[in-house]
mmCIF file of C-alpha atoms in Angstrom:
data_model
loop_
_atom_site.group_PDB
_atom_site.id
_atom_site.type_symbol
_atom_site.label_atom_id
_atom_site.label_comp_id
_atom_site.label_asym_id
_atom_site.label_seq_id
_atom_site.Cartn_x
_atom_site.Cartn_y
_atom_site.Cartn_z
ATOM 1 C CA MET A 1 -26.242 85.128 -95.852
ATOM 2 C CA PHE A 2 -23.769 82.549 -97.160
ATOM 3 C CA PRO A 3 -24.729 79.870 -94.562
ATOM 4 C CA LEU A 4 -28.403 80.416 -95.458
ATOM 5 C CA ILE A 5 -27.678 79.797 -99.143
ATOM 6 C CA ILE A 6 -25.783 76.614 -98.282
ATOM 7 C CA PHE A 7 -28.691 75.439 -96.122
ATOM 8 C CA MET A 8 -31.198 76.137 -98.909
ATOM 9 C CA PHE A 9 -29.024 74.193 -101.354
ATOM 10 C CA LEU A 10 -28.568 71.197 -99.065
ATOM 11 C CA ALA A 11 -32.071 71.057 -97.548
ATOM 12 C CA PRO A 12 -33.726 69.032 -100.368
ATOM 13 C CA PHE A 13 -30.913 66.459 -100.273
ATOM 14 C CA GLN A 14 -31.085 66.283 -96.481
ATOM 15 C CA LEU A 15 -34.858 65.825 -96.629
ATOM 16 C CA GLN A 16 -34.537 63.011 -99.168
ATOM 17 C CA SER A 17 -31.875 61.343 -97.031
ATOM 18 C CA GLU A 18 -34.135 61.584 -93.976
ATOM 19 C CA ILE A 19 -36.988 60.033 -95.939
ATOM 20 C CA LEU A 20 -34.761 57.113 -96.916
ATOM 21 C CA VAL A 21 -33.286 56.569 -93.461
ATOM 22 C CA ASP A 22 -36.434 57.154 -91.429
ATOM 23 C CA GLY A 23 -38.422 54.923 -93.750
ATOM 24 C CA TYR A 24 -36.308 51.829 -93.181
ATOM 25 C CA ALA A 25 -37.839 50.756 -89.877
ATOM 26 C CA GLY A 26 -41.431 50.748 -91.069
ATOM 27 C CA LYS A 27 -41.040 50.104 -94.785
ATOM 28 C CA SER A 28 -43.312 47.755 -96.687
ATOM 29 C CA ILE A 29 -41.136 45.193 -98.471
ATOM 30 C CA LEU A 30 -42.273 43.570 -101.724
ATOM 31 C CA ILE A 31 -40.378 40.676 -103.326
ATOM 32 C CA LEU A 32 -40.529 40.701 -107.137
ATOM 33 C CA THR A 33 -39.549 37.400 -108.695
ATOM 34 C CA GLY A 34 -40.125 34.983 -111.567
ATOM 35 C CA GLN A 35 -38.757 35.332 -115.090
ATOM 36 C CA SER A 36 -38.399 37.964 -117.811
ATOM 37 C CA ASN A 37 -41.835 39.573 -117.745
ATOM 38 C CA MET A 38 -41.355 40.321 -114.047
ATOM 39 C CA ALA A 39 -37.784 41.463 -114.665
ATOM 40 C CA GLY A 40 -39.208 43.753 -117.357
ATOM 41 C CA ARG A 41 -38.671 43.775 -121.104
ATOM 42 C CA GLY A 42 -41.021 46.646 -121.896
ATOM 43 C CA GLY A 43 -39.436 48.821 -124.577
ATOM 44 C CA VAL A 44 -36.671 46.313 -125.339
ATOM 45 C CA ALA A 45 -36.011 45.360 -128.970
ATOM 46 C CA ASN A 46 -32.947 43.695 -130.460
ATOM 47 C CA GLY A 47 -31.188 43.800 -127.111
ATOM 48 C CA THR A 48 -31.667 47.551 -126.634
ATOM 49 C CA TRP A 49 -34.041 49.402 -124.309
ATOM 50 C CA ASP A 50 -35.617 52.521 -125.812
ATOM 51 C CA GLY A 51 -35.246 54.375 -122.496
ATOM 52 C CA TYR A 52 -38.872 55.521 -122.375
ATOM 53 C CA VAL A 53 -40.163 55.830 -118.782
ATOM 54 C CA PRO A 54 -43.924 56.421 -118.486
ATOM 55 C CA ALA A 55 -45.200 58.771 -115.785
ATOM 56 C CA GLU A 56 -46.566 55.750 -113.892
ATOM 57 C CA CYS A 57 -42.988 54.447 -113.572
ATOM 58 C CA ARG A 58 -41.434 57.682 -112.334
ATOM 59 C CA PRO A 59 -38.929 57.631 -109.450
ATOM 60 C CA GLU A 60 -40.297 58.659 -106.055
ATOM 61 C CA PRO A 61 -38.247 59.154 -102.854
ATOM 62 C CA ARG A 62 -40.561 56.805 -100.946
ATOM 63 C CA ILE A 63 -39.939 53.945 -103.396
ATOM 64 C CA LEU A 64 -36.645 52.136 -102.804
ATOM 65 C CA ARG A 65 -35.032 49.138 -104.403
ATOM 66 C CA LEU A 66 -32.478 46.719 -102.998
ATOM 67 C CA ASN A 67 -29.704 47.034 -105.560
ATOM 68 C CA PRO A 68 -27.226 44.350 -106.710
ATOM 69 C CA MET A 69 -24.840 45.419 -103.927
ATOM 70 C CA LEU A 70 -27.566 44.698 -101.336
ATOM 71 C CA ARG A 71 -28.025 48.369 -100.512
ATOM 72 C CA TRP A 72 -31.175 50.450 -100.546
ATOM 73 C CA GLU A 73 -31.395 53.218 -103.119
ATOM 74 C CA GLU A 74 -34.129 55.246 -104.764
ATOM 75 C CA ALA A 75 -35.807 52.944 -107.266
ATOM 76 C CA HIS A 76 -35.861 53.703 -110.971
ATOM 77 C CA GLU A 77 -36.303 51.926 -114.276
ATOM 78 C CA PRO A 78 -34.996 49.485 -115.264
ATOM 79 C CA LEU A 79 -35.805 48.112 -111.817
ATOM 80 C CA HIS A 80 -34.035 44.785 -112.469
ATOM 81 C CA GLY A 81 -30.936 46.370 -113.964
ATOM 82 C CA GLY A 82 -27.932 44.457 -112.643
ATOM 83 C CA ILE A 83 -30.182 41.802 -111.058
ATOM 84 C CA ASP A 84 -31.276 39.877 -114.142
ATOM 85 C CA PRO A 85 -28.057 38.576 -115.773
ATOM 86 C CA LEU A 86 -25.953 41.326 -117.301
ATOM 87 C CA ASN A 87 -26.215 39.911 -120.826
ATOM 88 C CA LYS A 88 -30.005 40.354 -120.724
ATOM 89 C CA THR A 89 -31.332 43.842 -121.335
ATOM 90 C CA CYS A 90 -33.991 44.999 -118.883
ATOM 91 C CA GLY A 91 -36.611 47.616 -119.574
ATOM 92 C CA VAL A 92 -39.928 48.526 -118.001
ATOM 93 C CA GLY A 93 -41.550 45.956 -115.725
ATOM 94 C CA PRO A 94 -44.572 45.958 -113.402
ATOM 95 C CA GLY A 95 -42.714 46.901 -110.198
ATOM 96 C CA MET A 96 -42.542 50.698 -110.512
ATOM 97 C CA PRO A 97 -46.149 51.199 -111.713
ATOM 98 C CA PHE A 98 -47.237 48.850 -108.908
ATOM 99 C CA ALA A 99 -45.437 50.883 -106.243
ATOM 100 C CA ASN A 100 -46.568 54.252 -107.608
ATOM 101 C CA ARG A 101 -50.203 53.115 -107.767
ATOM 102 C CA VAL A 102 -50.053 51.798 -104.177
ATOM 103 C CA LEU A 103 -48.629 55.125 -102.940
ATOM 104 C CA GLU A 104 -51.224 57.043 -104.934
ATOM 105 C CA ARG A 105 -54.103 55.059 -103.425
ATOM 106 C CA ASP A 106 -52.622 54.642 -99.932
ATOM 107 C CA PRO A 107 -50.247 57.547 -99.173
ATOM 108 C CA CYS A 108 -50.131 56.523 -95.502
ATOM 109 C CA ILE A 109 -48.320 53.292 -96.363
ATOM 110 C CA GLY A 110 -44.986 55.097 -95.989
ATOM 111 C CA VAL A 111 -41.850 53.823 -97.698
ATOM 112 C CA ILE A 112 -42.040 50.899 -100.138
ATOM 113 C CA GLY A 113 -38.972 48.685 -100.480
ATOM 114 C CA LEU A 114 -38.861 46.699 -103.725
ATOM 115 C CA VAL A 115 -36.603 43.637 -103.808
ATOM 116 C CA PRO A 116 -36.088 42.613 -107.466
ATOM 117 C CA CYS A 117 -35.147 38.931 -107.830
ATOM 118 C CA ALA A 118 -36.541 37.837 -111.214
ATOM 119 C CA ILE A 119 -34.303 36.024 -113.697
ATOM 120 C CA GLY A 120 -35.228 35.801 -117.373
ATOM 121 C CA GLY A 121 -35.636 32.410 -119.014
ATOM 122 C CA THR A 122 -35.927 30.396 -115.792
ATOM 123 C CA ASN A 123 -38.297 27.486 -115.412
ATOM 124 C CA ILE A 124 -39.998 26.485 -112.184
ATOM 125 C CA THR A 125 -37.404 23.807 -111.325
ATOM 126 C CA GLU A 126 -34.748 26.540 -111.169
ATOM 127 C CA TRP A 127 -36.701 28.044 -108.249
ATOM 128 C CA LYS A 128 -36.828 24.788 -106.309
ATOM 129 C CA ARG A 129 -35.757 24.973 -102.657
ATOM 130 C CA GLY A 130 -31.955 24.776 -102.438
ATOM 131 C CA SER A 131 -31.366 26.019 -105.985
ATOM 132 C CA TYR A 132 -29.127 29.003 -106.692
ATOM 133 C CA HIS A 133 -31.985 31.360 -107.586
ATOM 134 C CA TYR A 134 -34.043 30.247 -104.585
ATOM 135 C CA ASN A 135 -31.114 30.853 -102.253
ATOM 136 C CA GLN A 136 -30.445 34.261 -103.809
ATOM 137 C CA LEU A 137 -34.080 35.206 -103.294
ATOM 138 C CA LEU A 138 -33.853 34.205 -99.618
ATOM 139 C CA LYS A 139 -30.581 36.088 -99.188
ATOM 140 C CA ARG A 140 -31.961 39.291 -100.683
ATOM 141 C CA ALA A 141 -35.201 39.028 -98.696
ATOM 142 C CA ASN A 142 -33.329 38.544 -95.422
ATOM 143 C CA VAL A 143 -30.977 41.462 -96.142
ATOM 144 C CA ALA A 144 -34.022 43.622 -96.888
ATOM 145 C CA LEU A 145 -35.327 42.897 -93.390
ATOM 146 C CA GLN A 146 -32.111 43.694 -91.542
ATOM 147 C CA ASP A 147 -32.838 47.361 -90.926
ATOM 148 C CA GLY A 148 -36.531 46.905 -90.226
ATOM 149 C CA GLY A 149 -39.741 46.633 -92.163
ATOM 150 C CA GLN A 150 -42.089 43.818 -93.081
ATOM 151 C CA ILE A 151 -42.434 41.649 -96.172
ATOM 152 C CA ARG A 152 -45.953 42.446 -97.309
ATOM 153 C CA ALA A 153 -46.173 40.205 -100.379
ATOM 154 C CA ILE A 154 -44.396 38.296 -103.122
ATOM 155 C CA LEU A 155 -45.153 39.306 -106.719
ATOM 156 C CA TRP A 156 -44.571 36.286 -108.970
ATOM 157 C CA TYR A 157 -44.706 36.128 -112.777
ATOM 158 C CA GLN A 158 -43.240 32.989 -114.316
ATOM 159 C CA GLY A 159 -44.248 30.013 -116.427
ATOM 160 C CA GLU A 160 -43.428 30.810 -120.054
ATOM 161 C CA SER A 161 -40.415 28.477 -119.986
ATOM 162 C CA ASP A 162 -42.542 25.641 -118.602
ATOM 163 C CA SER A 163 -45.019 25.924 -121.473
ATOM 164 C CA LEU A 164 -42.486 24.639 -123.998
ATOM 165 C CA ASP A 165 -42.902 20.915 -123.262
ATOM 166 C CA ILE A 166 -45.822 18.842 -122.059
ATOM 167 C CA ILE A 167 -44.073 17.204 -119.083
ATOM 168 C CA SER A 168 -43.060 20.544 -117.559
ATOM 169 C CA ALA A 169 -46.520 21.983 -118.219
ATOM 170 C CA ARG A 170 -48.272 19.048 -116.548
ATOM 171 C CA MET A 171 -45.939 19.189 -113.536
ATOM 172 C CA TYR A 172 -46.241 22.948 -113.191
ATOM 173 C CA LYS A 173 -49.091 23.120 -110.694
ATOM 174 C CA ALA A 174 -47.490 20.749 -108.182
ATOM 175 C CA ARG A 175 -44.109 22.449 -108.522
ATOM 176 C CA LEU A 176 -45.609 25.921 -108.126
ATOM 177 C CA ILE A 177 -47.494 24.936 -104.976
ATOM 178 C CA GLU A 178 -44.293 23.413 -103.598
ATOM 179 C CA PHE A 179 -42.394 26.656 -104.291
ATOM 180 C CA PHE A 180 -45.044 28.813 -102.625
ATOM 181 C CA LEU A 181 -45.125 26.611 -99.508
ATOM 182 C CA ASP A 182 -41.322 26.373 -99.295
ATOM 183 C CA ILE A 183 -40.656 30.090 -99.665
ATOM 184 C CA ARG A 184 -43.314 30.949 -97.091
ATOM 185 C CA GLY A 185 -41.772 28.447 -94.691
ATOM 186 C CA ASP A 186 -38.213 29.663 -95.190
ATOM 187 C CA LEU A 187 -39.281 33.283 -94.731
ATOM 188 C CA ALA A 188 -41.144 32.237 -91.545
ATOM 189 C CA CYS A 189 -44.353 33.717 -92.974
ATOM 190 C CA PRO A 190 -46.740 30.777 -93.504
ATOM 191 C CA GLU A 191 -49.559 33.111 -94.598
ATOM 192 C CA LEU A 192 -47.438 35.534 -96.649
ATOM 193 C CA PRO A 193 -49.617 36.970 -99.448
ATOM 194 C CA ILE A 194 -48.570 35.991 -102.952
ATOM 195 C CA LEU A 195 -49.759 37.806 -106.065
ATOM 196 C CA GLN A 196 -49.113 35.534 -109.036
ATOM 197 C CA VAL A 197 -49.684 36.404 -112.684
ATOM 198 C CA ALA A 198 -51.287 33.997 -115.153
ATOM 199 C CA LEU A 199 -49.531 34.012 -118.532
ATOM 200 C CA ALA A 200 -50.435 36.801 -120.937
ATOM 201 C CA SER A 201 -49.544 35.058 -124.170
ATOM 202 C CA ASP A 202 -48.918 31.762 -125.914
ATOM 203 C CA ALA A 203 -45.234 31.526 -125.136
ATOM 204 C CA GLY A 204 -45.147 27.818 -125.924
ATOM 205 C CA PRO A 205 -47.460 25.126 -127.290
ATOM 206 C CA TYR A 206 -48.629 24.210 -123.763
ATOM 207 C CA SER A 207 -49.285 27.723 -122.463
ATOM 208 C CA GLU A 208 -52.923 26.921 -121.735
ATOM 209 C CA VAL A 209 -51.885 23.968 -119.579
ATOM 210 C CA VAL A 210 -49.685 26.278 -117.506
ATOM 211 C CA ARG A 211 -52.350 28.986 -117.392
ATOM 212 C CA LYS A 212 -54.920 26.478 -116.167
ATOM 213 C CA ALA A 213 -52.540 25.417 -113.394
ATOM 214 C CA GLN A 214 -51.967 29.042 -112.366
ATOM 215 C CA LEU A 215 -55.662 29.867 -112.315
ATOM 216 C CA GLU A 216 -56.490 26.762 -110.277
ATOM 217 C CA ILE A 217 -54.126 27.437 -107.348
ATOM 218 C CA LYS A 218 -56.343 27.611 -104.250
ATOM 219 C CA LEU A 219 -53.831 28.211 -101.471
ATOM 220 C CA PRO A 220 -54.851 30.757 -98.801
ATOM 221 C CA ASN A 221 -53.633 34.301 -99.526
ATOM 222 C CA VAL A 222 -52.599 33.444 -103.080
ATOM 223 C CA THR A 223 -54.257 35.753 -105.604
ATOM 224 C CA CYS A 224 -54.047 35.193 -109.351
ATOM 225 C CA ILE A 225 -53.985 38.207 -111.670
ATOM 226 C CA ASP A 226 -54.875 37.131 -115.193
ATOM 227 C CA ALA A 227 -52.688 38.920 -117.761
ATOM 228 C CA LYS A 228 -54.438 37.345 -120.746
ATOM 229 C CA GLY A 229 -55.139 39.973 -123.377
ATOM 230 C CA LEU A 230 -52.400 42.407 -122.359
ATOM 231 C CA GLU A 231 -50.356 43.657 -125.294
ATOM 232 C CA VAL A 232 -47.342 41.576 -126.260
ATOM 233 C CA MET A 233 -44.533 43.118 -128.327
ATOM 234 C CA GLU A 234 -44.559 41.857 -131.883
ATOM 235 C CA ASN A 235 -40.772 42.132 -132.158
ATOM 236 C CA ASN A 236 -40.026 40.552 -128.778
ATOM 237 C CA LYS A 237 -42.562 37.827 -127.988
ATOM 238 C CA PRO A 238 -43.674 36.723 -125.411
ATOM 239 C CA HIS A 239 -42.758 39.928 -123.568
ATOM 240 C CA LEU A 240 -45.278 42.545 -122.547
ATOM 241 C CA SER A 241 -45.070 46.004 -124.069
ATOM 242 C CA THR A 242 -44.312 49.047 -121.931
ATOM 243 C CA SER A 243 -47.989 50.052 -121.774
ATOM 244 C CA ALA A 244 -48.974 46.484 -120.867
ATOM 245 C CA GLN A 245 -46.405 46.414 -118.059
ATOM 246 C CA VAL A 246 -47.872 49.643 -116.683
ATOM 247 C CA GLN A 247 -51.351 48.124 -116.854
ATOM 248 C CA LEU A 248 -50.161 44.937 -115.141
ATOM 249 C CA GLY A 249 -48.487 46.936 -112.378
ATOM 250 C CA LYS A 250 -51.764 48.713 -111.704
ATOM 251 C CA MET A 251 -53.658 45.390 -111.697
ATOM 252 C CA LEU A 252 -51.222 43.988 -109.135
ATOM 253 C CA ALA A 253 -51.549 47.139 -107.012
ATOM 254 C CA ASN A 254 -55.343 46.976 -107.126
ATOM 255 C CA ALA A 255 -55.243 43.344 -105.968
ATOM 256 C CA PHE A 256 -52.763 44.243 -103.222
ATOM 257 C CA LEU A 257 -54.976 47.065 -101.948
ATOM 258 C CA HIS A 258 -58.280 45.227 -102.420
ATOM 259 C CA ASN A 259 -57.083 42.310 -100.312
ATOM 260 C CA GLY A 260 -55.910 44.610 -97.544
ATOM 261 C CA ILE A 261 -52.402 43.184 -97.681
#
């Protein structure tokens, strides 16, 4: 009787472990990068996260994240905790609602491996090939591939910092195209799908210049998800609210599924 009780106690943990291990070889890898709205500031005010996790952001054994120690673990909010610099508080972002919506709509996809790489406050030049953040992105992506799986897409949300001055805003389109082409080349995936988000709010005086650049990108397999109109927190502009992050995650998932990525 005693061995049976032990087995019943350990079985759920063994099953979860098998899900994690068996899912490595065929997992779908998603790279999440950009700046603070991708890192997630939903529910953050005055440097503190309220801790609220919507149902759409719930942990799920088939959703993993590559943690700061470059190890896979079950993903949970805040997804970018320990990835975005430690002095920046992370909250809810689009990654978990994205992954949960994809699993809900396509349960046969198997295990999803999220690779958080976003860094708050960065401008596009800080993601230029050879830069620290670019190299970290490459490192984390390559580690994610070591035990199997395929990079299915990059989710990119960035541009608020480039809307603060006219020179950066006018150069944004060319620099963004260069980044997309470089990262595809260095990941040896010249047609890697990229889901990019057009700015939700007027972060700077030249936000519309940056938005126009984002909406005009015509590279193959680059899809633009327009976040304009999503709720921005009054006490933490230009960051999306928790509910807006959930909505954005679903929009990204719908684009991912619609394009058959």
